[in-house]
XYZ file of C-alpha atoms in Angstrom:
591
model
C -12.698 9.529 -7.721
C -15.046 11.242 -10.048
C -17.147 8.073 -10.324
C -17.219 7.831 -6.416
C -18.347 11.800 -6.179
C -21.275 11.200 -8.656
C -22.405 7.736 -7.189
C -22.324 9.803 -3.614
C -24.324 12.844 -4.769
C -27.207 11.570 -3.408
C -25.921 11.214 0.027
C -24.389 14.808 -0.091
C -27.182 16.233 -1.571
C -29.632 15.056 1.170
C -26.995 16.030 3.753
C -26.919 19.258 2.668
C -30.682 19.769 2.413
C -30.883 18.785 6.143
C -28.023 20.880 7.021
C -30.345 23.718 5.883
C -33.187 23.044 8.317
C -30.507 22.037 11.113
C -28.944 25.547 10.970
C -32.168 27.183 10.741
C -33.303 25.169 14.037
C -29.932 26.247 15.503
C -31.504 29.690 15.855
C -34.034 28.318 18.289
C -32.177 29.146 21.422
C -31.201 32.693 20.326
C -35.024 33.337 19.240
C -36.280 31.667 22.717
C -33.986 33.963 24.566
C -35.045 36.950 22.578
C -38.812 36.228 23.170
C -38.158 35.565 26.862
C -36.215 38.837 27.523
C -38.471 41.178 25.349
C -41.984 39.363 25.803
C -42.057 37.370 28.876
C -40.081 39.533 31.368
C -41.740 42.795 30.289
C -45.411 41.247 30.304
C -45.083 38.620 32.917
C -47.192 36.518 30.968
C -46.809 32.812 31.692
C -48.745 31.478 29.080
C -46.637 33.118 26.339
C -43.352 31.510 28.217
C -45.201 28.170 28.103
C -46.091 28.101 24.461
C -42.502 29.397 23.285
C -40.986 26.818 25.638
C -43.179 24.166 24.077
C -42.110 25.297 20.634
C -38.500 25.538 21.659
C -38.537 21.936 22.659
C -40.170 20.572 19.634
C -37.717 22.488 17.319
C -34.789 21.215 19.308
C -36.306 17.547 19.180
C -36.781 18.022 15.635
C -33.183 19.404 15.177
C -31.745 16.501 16.818
C -33.672 14.314 14.528
C -32.244 16.080 11.649
C -28.609 15.949 12.982
C -29.063 12.110 13.215
C -30.313 11.567 9.884
C -27.540 13.692 8.546
C -24.760 11.878 10.419
C -26.436 8.755 9.260
C -26.102 9.646 5.538
C -22.572 10.672 6.038
C -21.477 7.576 7.741
C -23.534 5.871 4.751
C -21.360 7.626 2.234
C -18.330 6.708 4.265
C -19.450 3.076 3.706
C -20.201 3.378 -0.075
C -16.795 4.876 -0.151
C -15.190 2.004 1.288
C -17.130 -0.468 -0.804
C -16.432 1.478 -3.880
C -12.714 1.875 -3.778
C -11.229 -0.411 -1.113
C -11.187 -3.426 -3.601
C -9.993 -1.196 -6.451
C -7.147 0.068 -4.197
C -6.081 -3.389 -3.042
C -6.042 -4.792 -6.539
C -4.143 -1.792 -8.039
C -1.574 -2.414 -4.897
C -1.532 -5.945 -5.609
C -0.677 -5.181 -9.368
C 1.964 -2.644 -8.377
C 3.492 -4.372 -5.261
C 5.770 -6.541 -7.216
C 7.450 -3.892 -9.299
C 11.062 -3.260 -8.315
C 10.046 0.456 -7.846
C 7.224 -0.574 -5.608
C 7.003 1.385 -2.098
C 5.543 -0.975 0.190
C 4.879 1.551 2.857
C 2.687 3.822 0.290
C 1.009 0.752 -0.904
C -0.051 -0.209 2.668
C -0.777 3.441 3.202
C -3.263 3.516 0.305
C -5.796 1.326 2.249
C -5.165 3.441 5.152
C -6.194 6.403 3.197
C -9.525 4.869 2.275
C -9.949 4.073 5.823
C -9.080 7.673 6.730
C -11.533 9.199 4.241
C -14.276 6.739 5.376
C -13.935 8.016 9.043
C -13.559 11.580 8.097
C -16.942 11.579 6.241
C -18.614 9.783 9.135
C -16.834 12.006 11.727
C -17.362 15.563 13.070
C -15.021 17.161 10.813
C -17.158 17.086 7.674
C -19.928 18.837 9.450
C -17.991 22.068 9.138
C -18.042 21.894 5.428
C -22.003 21.839 5.310
C -22.400 24.579 7.966
C -19.883 27.067 6.477
C -22.213 28.045 3.770
C -24.438 29.424 6.344
C -22.194 31.836 8.125
C -23.005 34.844 6.012
C -26.914 34.422 7.143
C -26.108 34.339 10.827
C -23.927 37.256 10.272
C -26.534 39.101 8.097
C -29.110 38.142 10.866
C -26.836 40.067 13.470
C -26.794 43.097 11.073
C -30.573 42.760 11.290
C -30.840 42.832 14.937
C -28.443 45.908 14.723
C -25.589 47.091 12.528
C -23.352 47.940 15.337
C -23.565 44.327 16.660
C -23.194 43.182 12.982
C -19.869 44.918 12.592
C -18.489 43.277 15.811
C -19.282 40.007 14.890
C -17.940 40.257 11.396
C -14.617 41.852 12.458
C -14.283 39.015 15.298
C -15.154 36.494 12.477
C -12.401 37.714 10.121
C -9.784 37.750 13.103
C -10.806 33.986 13.943
C -10.579 33.190 10.310
C -7.269 34.782 9.979
C -6.022 32.799 12.885
C -7.304 29.495 11.344
C -5.629 30.307 7.921
C -2.189 31.208 10.192
C -2.669 27.612 11.696
C -2.899 26.074 8.415
C 0.182 27.889 6.957
C 2.505 26.869 10.166
C 1.538 23.420 10.806
C 0.462 21.868 7.227
C 4.156 21.049 6.202
C 5.269 19.826 9.483
C 2.437 17.461 9.545
C 2.960 16.145 6.064
C 6.521 15.499 6.600
C 5.501 13.779 9.884
C 3.114 11.500 8.068
C 5.722 10.970 5.370
C 8.264 9.831 8.067
C 5.206 7.881 9.672
C 4.959 5.660 6.755
C 8.707 5.145 6.649
C 8.752 4.170 10.359
C 5.733 1.611 9.675
C 7.922 0.058 6.813
C 11.266 0.036 8.988
C 9.242 -1.874 11.967
C 7.003 -4.206 9.457
C 10.767 -5.430 8.034
C 11.908 -5.711 11.469
C 9.140 -7.726 12.587
C 9.249 -10.006 9.387
C 12.999 -10.757 10.186
C 12.635 -10.806 13.820
C 14.541 -14.074 13.897
C 17.588 -12.584 11.963
C 17.303 -9.394 14.249
C 17.470 -11.633 17.462
C 20.011 -14.183 16.306
C 22.340 -11.628 15.154
C 22.349 -8.936 17.922
C 20.470 -6.450 15.568
C 17.874 -5.479 18.167
C 19.848 -2.516 19.366
C 20.579 -1.277 15.728
C 17.108 -1.513 14.642
C 15.620 0.180 17.556
C 18.384 2.938 17.278
C 17.543 3.562 13.529
C 13.604 3.484 14.281
C 14.320 5.759 17.293
C 16.027 8.253 15.154
C 12.835 8.490 12.816
C 10.538 8.372 15.786
C 12.426 11.073 17.211
C 12.025 13.301 14.118
C 8.287 12.515 14.041
C 7.898 13.536 17.487
C 9.957 16.622 17.104
C 7.807 17.802 13.692
C 4.630 16.887 15.429
C 5.677 18.821 18.526
C 6.668 22.090 16.833
C 3.328 21.888 14.841
C 1.250 21.349 18.036
C 3.197 24.051 19.776
C 2.198 26.621 17.117
C -1.354 25.535 16.716
C -1.529 25.429 20.451
C -0.613 28.996 20.803
C -2.905 29.844 18.289
C -5.679 28.001 19.704
C -5.061 29.825 23.021
C -5.177 33.247 21.335
C -8.478 32.094 19.465
C -10.154 30.942 22.467
C -9.089 34.395 24.331
C -10.441 35.945 21.363
C -13.672 34.401 21.498
C -14.377 35.277 25.025
C -13.209 38.802 24.266
C -15.808 38.903 21.272
C -18.583 37.758 23.543
C -17.468 40.449 26.210
C -17.213 43.253 23.330
C -20.604 42.153 21.959
C -22.379 42.139 25.289
C -20.845 45.634 26.172
C -21.960 47.216 22.594
C -25.371 45.398 23.254
C -25.525 46.789 26.747
C -24.596 50.376 25.503
C -27.157 50.226 22.780
C -29.811 48.972 25.428
C -28.917 51.893 27.613
C -29.247 54.099 24.992
C -32.624 52.862 23.840
C -31.139 51.819 20.534
C -31.977 47.978 21.178
C -32.977 45.582 23.829
C -31.561 43.097 26.288
C -33.291 40.199 23.849
C -31.325 41.532 21.088
C -28.009 41.577 23.064
C -28.534 38.092 24.171
C -29.777 37.005 20.653
C -26.719 38.447 19.092
C -24.239 36.860 21.287
C -25.822 33.461 20.791
C -26.057 33.994 16.637
C -22.269 35.080 16.774
C -21.326 31.902 18.823
C -23.082 29.845 16.089
C -21.494 31.875 13.240
C -18.150 31.106 14.435
C -18.779 27.354 15.279
C -17.856 26.036 12.060
C -14.550 27.876 12.002
C -13.910 26.624 15.717
C -14.913 23.082 14.567
C -12.609 23.372 11.501
C -9.737 24.349 13.635
C -10.326 21.603 16.104
C -10.614 18.858 13.396
C -7.920 20.476 11.332
C -5.362 17.711 11.429
C -8.144 14.946 10.608
C -8.998 17.426 7.547
C -5.325 17.621 6.582
C -4.895 13.963 6.456
C -8.170 13.355 4.610
C -7.208 16.048 1.986
C -3.747 14.250 1.446
C -5.428 10.843 1.438
C -7.688 11.961 -1.109
C -5.036 13.443 -3.543
C -2.971 10.235 -3.109
C -5.935 7.945 -3.789
C -6.779 10.157 -7.043
C -3.547 9.895 -8.182
C -3.466 6.126 -7.806
C -7.289 5.789 -9.291
C -6.985 8.205 -12.138
C -3.753 6.826 -13.544
C -4.126 5.278 -16.955
C -5.272 1.756 -16.944
C -5.099 -0.909 -19.634
C -8.286 -1.489 -21.380
C -10.294 -4.689 -20.863
C -8.872 -7.607 -22.746
C -10.594 -9.371 -25.032
C -11.395 -12.949 -23.935
C -8.873 -15.389 -25.636
C -9.240 -19.126 -25.903
C -7.401 -21.276 -22.950
C -3.797 -21.029 -23.740
C -1.877 -24.261 -24.697
C 1.478 -23.313 -23.354
C 3.693 -21.975 -26.071
C 5.859 -19.340 -24.710
C 7.911 -16.672 -26.644
C 10.184 -13.735 -25.402
C 10.797 -11.312 -27.993
C 14.024 -8.972 -27.332
C 13.360 -8.535 -23.736
C 14.886 -5.756 -22.121
C 14.304 -4.622 -18.185
C 15.940 -1.959 -16.059
C 15.638 -1.152 -12.303
C 16.908 1.916 -10.692
C 18.799 2.977 -13.698
C 20.545 -0.160 -14.021
C 20.090 -2.697 -16.881
C 19.294 -6.101 -15.727
C 17.972 -8.312 -18.579
C 19.443 -7.301 -22.023
C 17.893 -8.335 -25.357
C 16.798 -11.901 -24.227
C 14.718 -13.849 -27.113
C 13.761 -17.345 -27.219
C 10.670 -19.655 -28.079
C 9.381 -22.546 -26.151
C 6.893 -24.967 -28.057
C 4.069 -26.143 -25.666
C 5.173 -29.012 -23.490
C 8.813 -28.283 -23.541
C 10.883 -28.214 -20.582
C 13.760 -25.632 -20.039
C 16.432 -25.120 -16.928
C 17.776 -21.735 -16.434
C 21.119 -21.928 -15.139
C 23.882 -18.961 -14.540
C 25.808 -17.346 -11.640
C 23.952 -15.057 -9.243
C 22.831 -11.962 -9.977
C 22.711 -12.826 -13.485
C 18.982 -11.831 -14.094
C 17.469 -15.400 -13.617
C 14.676 -14.556 -11.393
C 14.022 -11.230 -12.978
C 13.576 -13.267 -16.401
C 11.021 -15.399 -14.434
C 9.050 -12.573 -13.420
C 9.075 -10.913 -16.909
C 7.888 -14.245 -18.322
C 4.943 -14.590 -16.191
C 4.043 -10.876 -16.677
C 4.641 -9.958 -13.030
C 6.940 -7.191 -14.102
C 6.593 -5.241 -17.168
C 9.537 -5.236 -19.434
C 11.279 -1.858 -20.314
C 10.883 -3.244 -23.839
C 10.132 -6.384 -25.583
C 7.150 -8.925 -25.491
C 6.231 -12.017 -23.891
C 3.901 -14.090 -25.713
C 2.087 -17.162 -24.769
C 0.366 -18.909 -27.888
C 1.266 -15.952 -30.040
C -0.641 -13.260 -27.915
C 1.079 -10.692 -26.009
C 0.898 -11.978 -22.250
C 0.028 -8.183 -21.348
C -3.104 -8.220 -23.447
C -4.605 -11.014 -21.034
C -6.941 -10.597 -18.157
C -4.596 -11.677 -15.370
C -7.390 -12.864 -13.496
C -8.560 -15.278 -16.424
C -5.005 -16.109 -17.325
C -3.713 -16.748 -13.752
C -5.307 -20.364 -13.302
C -3.435 -21.455 -16.317
C 0.086 -20.390 -14.783
C 1.763 -21.650 -11.655
C 4.658 -19.859 -10.070
C 6.948 -20.669 -7.345
C 9.357 -18.022 -6.175
C 12.535 -18.468 -4.220
C 11.169 -16.820 -1.178
C 7.970 -18.833 -0.542
C 5.206 -17.056 1.283
C 2.006 -18.983 2.402
C -1.424 -16.879 3.810
C -3.050 -17.304 7.201
C -5.419 -20.124 6.482
C -5.558 -23.879 6.063
C -3.043 -26.119 4.171
C -6.192 -26.864 1.558
C -6.755 -22.997 1.082
C -3.237 -22.136 0.225
C -2.928 -25.194 -2.131
C -6.195 -23.893 -3.766
C -4.846 -20.391 -4.278
C -7.244 -19.001 -1.515
C -10.403 -19.964 -3.763
C -13.073 -22.478 -3.322
C -11.393 -25.630 -2.096
C -11.983 -28.621 -4.644
C -10.699 -31.480 -2.685
C -9.895 -33.402 -5.472
C -7.723 -30.907 -7.208
C -6.098 -30.055 -3.974
C -4.928 -33.735 -3.217
C -4.026 -34.147 -6.877
C -1.593 -31.129 -6.660
C -0.221 -32.281 -3.405
C 0.427 -35.808 -4.708
C 1.987 -34.379 -7.801
C 4.407 -32.267 -5.467
C 5.230 -35.464 -3.125
C 3.537 -33.646 -0.368
C 0.438 -35.527 0.251
C 1.938 -37.903 2.994
C 3.694 -34.927 4.619
C 0.325 -33.121 4.836
C -1.682 -36.021 6.456
C 0.999 -36.158 9.177
C 0.005 -32.611 10.260
C -2.209 -32.460 13.374
C -5.523 -31.639 10.985
C -4.148 -32.796 7.703
C -5.434 -30.482 4.999
C -7.318 -28.526 7.406
C -4.216 -27.711 9.715
C -3.898 -23.897 10.023
C -0.535 -22.697 9.128
C -0.620 -19.249 10.775
C 0.462 -16.070 9.164
C 3.156 -16.562 6.587
C 3.160 -20.206 7.267
C 4.991 -19.602 10.347
C 3.835 -23.029 11.834
C 5.733 -24.968 8.985
C 9.591 -25.212 8.246
C 11.094 -23.623 5.127
C 11.143 -27.102 3.363
C 7.479 -27.854 4.103
C 6.424 -24.188 2.995
C 8.441 -24.762 -0.308
C 6.860 -28.151 -0.925
C 3.212 -26.822 -0.080
C 4.111 -23.638 -2.505
C 5.012 -26.091 -5.301
C 1.606 -27.824 -4.807
C -0.040 -24.699 -5.037
C 1.883 -23.856 -8.286
C 0.547 -27.406 -9.649
C -3.034 -26.727 -8.561
C -5.379 -27.068 -11.497
C -3.072 -28.451 -13.905
C -1.669 -25.105 -15.303
C -0.322 -24.933 -18.944
C 2.845 -23.051 -17.832
C 4.788 -23.454 -14.692
C 7.619 -21.274 -13.635
C 9.767 -22.697 -10.665
C 12.636 -20.560 -9.189
C 15.177 -22.597 -7.288
C 12.461 -24.888 -6.252
C 15.002 -27.032 -4.570
C 16.493 -24.502 -2.207
C 14.992 -25.465 1.176
C 14.509 -29.286 0.249
C 16.072 -32.489 1.630
C 17.043 -35.462 -0.181
C 13.338 -36.895 -0.021
C 12.076 -33.491 -1.257
C 14.285 -33.421 -3.935
C 13.191 -36.808 -5.250
C 9.670 -35.697 -5.212
C 10.437 -32.448 -6.970
C 12.193 -34.728 -9.847
C 9.257 -37.052 -9.941
C 6.879 -34.003 -10.205
C 9.060 -32.569 -13.402
C 8.841 -35.939 -14.950
C 5.188 -36.102 -14.276
C 4.621 -32.600 -15.822
C 6.626 -33.499 -18.878
C 4.186 -36.316 -19.318
C 1.245 -34.106 -19.186
C 2.838 -31.834 -21.827
C 3.268 -28.796 -19.585
C 5.629 -25.914 -20.195
C 8.048 -25.916 -17.526
C 10.830 -23.453 -16.907
C 12.913 -24.105 -13.826
C 15.983 -22.198 -12.459
C 18.174 -24.735 -10.943
C 21.686 -25.993 -10.903
C 21.079 -29.708 -9.493
C 22.280 -32.322 -11.804
C 19.258 -34.583 -11.312
C 16.933 -31.864 -12.771
C 19.205 -30.861 -15.527
C 19.256 -34.565 -16.596
C 15.500 -34.764 -17.108
C 14.638 -31.393 -18.979
C 14.609 -30.809 -22.728
C 16.489 -27.586 -22.983
C 19.150 -25.493 -20.847
C 19.677 -21.879 -21.042
C 22.677 -20.097 -19.446
C 22.127 -16.501 -18.537
C 24.912 -14.237 -17.696
C 24.886 -10.494 -16.953
C 21.270 -10.224 -18.166
C 22.193 -12.269 -21.716
C 21.798 -15.382 -23.021
C 25.434 -17.174 -22.911
C 24.309 -20.646 -24.177
C 20.730 -22.131 -24.997
C 20.038 -25.373 -26.813
C 18.856 -29.067 -26.283
C 20.209 -30.462 -22.857
C 22.973 -32.853 -24.314
C 24.457 -30.067 -26.639
C 24.395 -27.123 -23.732
C 26.087 -29.873 -21.365
C 28.652 -30.795 -23.737
C 29.511 -27.227 -24.368
C 29.784 -26.632 -20.584
C 32.092 -29.591 -20.125
C 34.271 -28.314 -22.811
C 34.224 -24.904 -21.371
C 35.162 -26.093 -17.737
C 37.857 -28.057 -19.325
C 39.112 -25.104 -20.876
C 38.870 -23.165 -17.882
C 40.622 -26.066 -15.622
C 43.477 -25.777 -18.370
C 44.049 -22.248 -18.133
C 43.769 -22.066 -14.307
C 46.308 -24.964 -14.299
C 48.560 -22.644 -16.696
C 47.917 -19.734 -14.534
C 48.862 -21.814 -11.431
C 52.246 -22.916 -12.916
C 53.047 -19.473 -14.164
C 52.432 -17.931 -10.772
C 54.391 -20.414 -9.066
C 57.376 -19.935 -11.397
C 57.156 -16.122 -10.604
C 56.855 -16.745 -6.963
C 59.975 -18.754 -7.086
C 61.870 -16.398 -9.285
C 61.065 -13.568 -6.860
C 62.187 -15.748 -3.825
C 65.483 -16.615 -5.523
C 66.129 -12.837 -6.542
C 67.654 -11.493 -3.516
C 69.750 -14.684 -2.458
C 70.972 -16.133 -5.460
C 71.254 -13.127 -8.209
C 73.103 -15.731 -10.492
C 70.130 -17.577 -11.100
C 68.430 -14.753 -12.905
C 70.935 -14.832 -15.455
C 70.369 -18.581 -16.507
C 67.751 -19.384 -19.008
C 68.174 -15.651 -20.572
C 66.183 -14.538 -17.630
C 62.898 -16.678 -18.229
C 61.240 -18.845 -15.593
C 62.559 -22.382 -15.260
C 58.834 -23.700 -16.334
C 57.945 -21.071 -18.480
């Protein structure tokens, strides 16, 4: 943020410079009225009236021109602010969005904060900050006209300022709380819209709207209380302003009657006092916008001033050797990955198996540096993956998550990872994924627009296009998390062919799968249980151990079943045939 402020000193400096002349020219009307009452009306000199009128018109035209220039400067500062920060904010949001502790509402709010500050800089609220330094000069001018009028103006100014501070104290916390709840409401409605099919099919519309309604009602209550307090103070302030005008006219008239002043001075003092109090009135009128801008500035400052990793040194293109060193990962105080270590030579393939919630998907995210491990390291070609520039390493990595989401755009743009579409590479990736024929069957082939999040495609089509995206550009390391969860028989056959092709290309491949047709063609298998490696080794070795374990489990299950049946027979026989309990020394018949 400091860099932005330094780069925008040009705009703010010139805006302040022009504000000086604008505020001087704001005195045009008061000086004009002073001359009219004290010179023209007493001398009946029309030439004097003509001269001062022309001078006043010229001054007002110049003031309007300077106001326009000042406004343009501040609008330009807002645009510069957006250009400087919006891309950085989006990059930081994307880097933080995948973290388990990430808060989507806040991350989306960061971009809204940029927009809020840009609008603030280009709006009327910011003018008050440039006009406030001139308030003492206006009050001093009223003192020069007459000390009594000056005391009335200063006293009134203090009262208006106190009311402004009171407004801030009574409304700030409520408006901030409403702003936080607004973010929560936005997140809730966004989740509901993303899952609209689930909400509609399972009769959840009433529950969702009821939950949203509770949050919205609380927001309305907070905003209503803040508006009620602000409205009361605004009404008092408005009455006070009128009362001050009456009082300054009364004092001015008294001084005129006592021959201590003139009618022109009375009129001029009233106009100057109105101008002196204008920044306070403007600040109160735009207080909500100023409060939002202040909160936005604080949040952006926290985001942008947070420590960032130093720029990474350029490294040679990775070959695909992957190493995990004692990986630990915890989220919400709960350990998920517990000391996983392994090494994969370049070109090897590994299938990860295990029960649900064992940590398989988390491990995939750690291996691609999507999530940062609590401790331990992931290395690619012996270099810590965290030390790589993600933009430079990304083209050498491929990833297919469990929940595939596509971007609004064409099929080709999605496969090309939203970059420049290289037709040859796109078609090659599609053929490897076995999706080329399916894409050609779409209305416009590779140019078909798939809609937001791929809404125009089925789940299986999205997954297969997501696979092509992961294969685009011949990456050296590919991680596929449950790649066949939405595939039909044809899709699974295409996936198996893609795996074989990747093995021939010597691509390092990691898959989370339990499909026998995939397990039969990988080099190694790792079984993860409770965040730890239960089994890991060559395919045949692990499959043999799994078969042995399954045999032992079946035998133990059979023994347990026989024992349970014997106990049930014994329990069933005990009330009717108590003598049976004595046979066999009380042991079950099949024990």
